[in-house]
Amino acid sequence: MTGLQNLPDAVPVNEAPTVKLDLVGLFGNAAWPVKLTIALLIACSLLVWVIAVLKLLQLGRLKAVEGDFERRARRAGTAAELFELAGSRGLAPGARVVGELYARGSGAQLERLRAVADRAILSEGQAARALMWFLAFIAAGAPFIGLFGTVYGIMDAFVRIGAAKTASLPVVAPAIGEALITTAIGLAAAIPAVFFYNWIDKRVGDFTQELEAAAAEWVALISEQSEVAELGGRARR
């Protein structure tokens, strides 16, 4: 009994060591190319959110001013009233379209008026899609940038294993973790970029379609007024 009493206390079976994922520690111990890759991916991730917020604010403002302009434009009975309204509401995309019709399509035929409106709407759509190429680039490139960091990190892990002359878990696990973290950060940057790109592109597409529908009505009104004015001029002759 005396010998049994001197034995150390047994460790309970259900108590396991707590394992924590220390991202800061993995980053601190990583090779400098891996650190550079992680910093680039973090910058890309922040850029995705900044661009997404800016684009959503821009689209919200455009829809608000355009909605106000279209409500007022519906009450315009003549081309002159429509042109006057466009001059006072220059911030609205529709007002800029009507301004182009006034500047380049005055007295023109229906087909030319449509062509001028289509060109103006295309310019508005391009302006609404500004900076979206950043989202497309990050969505396509961030996973591959992360994969580059992972490949380099695994190569560095093999170098460490060779230097330590052992493939034990204490040597292998930290090195592999440092390598895989770049892929995780790359996906964390790419997934929101894909989501926001598709969402914003859908909203821009809906906005341009609504602008096209409104512009068709404006073109018809201007064309009718031009025809009436032309007939009146001929009658006076």
Tab-separated table of N, CA and C in Angstrom, residues 57-67 91-93 96 124 127-128 207:
chain	number	residue	atom	x	y	z
A	57	LEU	N	-23.439	52.884	-52.245
A	57	LEU	CA	-23.848	54.268	-51.979
A	57	LEU	C	-24.084	55.028	-53.278
A	58	GLN	N	-23.196	54.819	-54.259
A	58	GLN	CA	-23.358	55.492	-55.548
A	58	GLN	C	-24.661	55.077	-56.227
A	59	LEU	N	-24.941	53.769	-56.258
A	59	LEU	CA	-26.160	53.299	-56.903
A	59	LEU	C	-27.412	53.794	-56.173
A	60	GLY	N	-27.350	53.826	-54.856
A	60	GLY	CA	-28.484	54.349	-54.108
A	60	GLY	C	-28.747	55.809	-54.428
A	61	ARG	N	-27.676	56.600	-54.537
A	61	ARG	CA	-27.852	58.019	-54.870
A	61	ARG	C	-28.384	58.175	-56.289
A	62	LEU	N	-27.839	57.395	-57.242
A	62	LEU	CA	-28.286	57.494	-58.627
A	62	LEU	C	-29.766	57.134	-58.766
A	63	LYS	N	-30.181	56.069	-58.095
A	63	LYS	CA	-31.585	55.664	-58.180
A	63	LYS	C	-32.502	56.711	-57.565
A	64	ALA	N	-32.048	57.365	-56.508
A	64	ALA	CA	-32.875	58.380	-55.861
A	64	ALA	C	-33.075	59.587	-56.779
A	65	VAL	N	-31.973	60.121	-57.329
A	65	VAL	CA	-32.099	61.309	-58.178
A	65	VAL	C	-32.791	60.965	-59.494
A	66	GLU	N	-32.549	59.749	-60.016
A	66	GLU	CA	-33.199	59.353	-61.258
A	66	GLU	C	-34.696	59.151	-61.063
A	67	GLY	N	-35.069	58.572	-59.925
A	67	GLY	CA	-36.488	58.406	-59.645
A	67	GLY	C	-37.208	59.739	-59.556
A	91	LEU	N	-27.889	66.382	-62.272
A	91	LEU	CA	-27.238	65.269	-61.587
A	91	LEU	C	-27.875	63.924	-61.910
A	92	ALA	N	-29.072	63.923	-62.439
A	92	ALA	CA	-29.764	62.673	-62.745
A	92	ALA	C	-29.240	62.095	-64.060
A	93	PRO	N	-29.007	60.791	-64.126
A	93	PRO	CA	-28.569	60.181	-65.391
A	93	PRO	C	-29.557	60.446	-66.519
A	96	ARG	N	-29.020	63.785	-68.034
A	96	ARG	CA	-27.870	63.830	-68.942
A	96	ARG	C	-28.224	63.207	-70.298
A	124	GLU	N	-23.615	56.188	-69.247
A	124	GLU	CA	-24.099	56.140	-67.867
A	124	GLU	C	-23.834	54.770	-67.234
A	127	ALA	N	-20.177	54.497	-66.368
A	127	ALA	CA	-19.870	55.272	-65.156
A	127	ALA	C	-20.359	54.552	-63.906
A	128	ALA	N	-21.519	53.899	-63.995
A	128	ALA	CA	-22.046	53.173	-62.840
A	128	ALA	C	-21.208	51.935	-62.523
A	207	PHE	N	-30.749	49.046	-63.386
A	207	PHE	CA	-30.806	50.505	-63.493
A	207	PHE	C	-30.741	50.952	-64.952
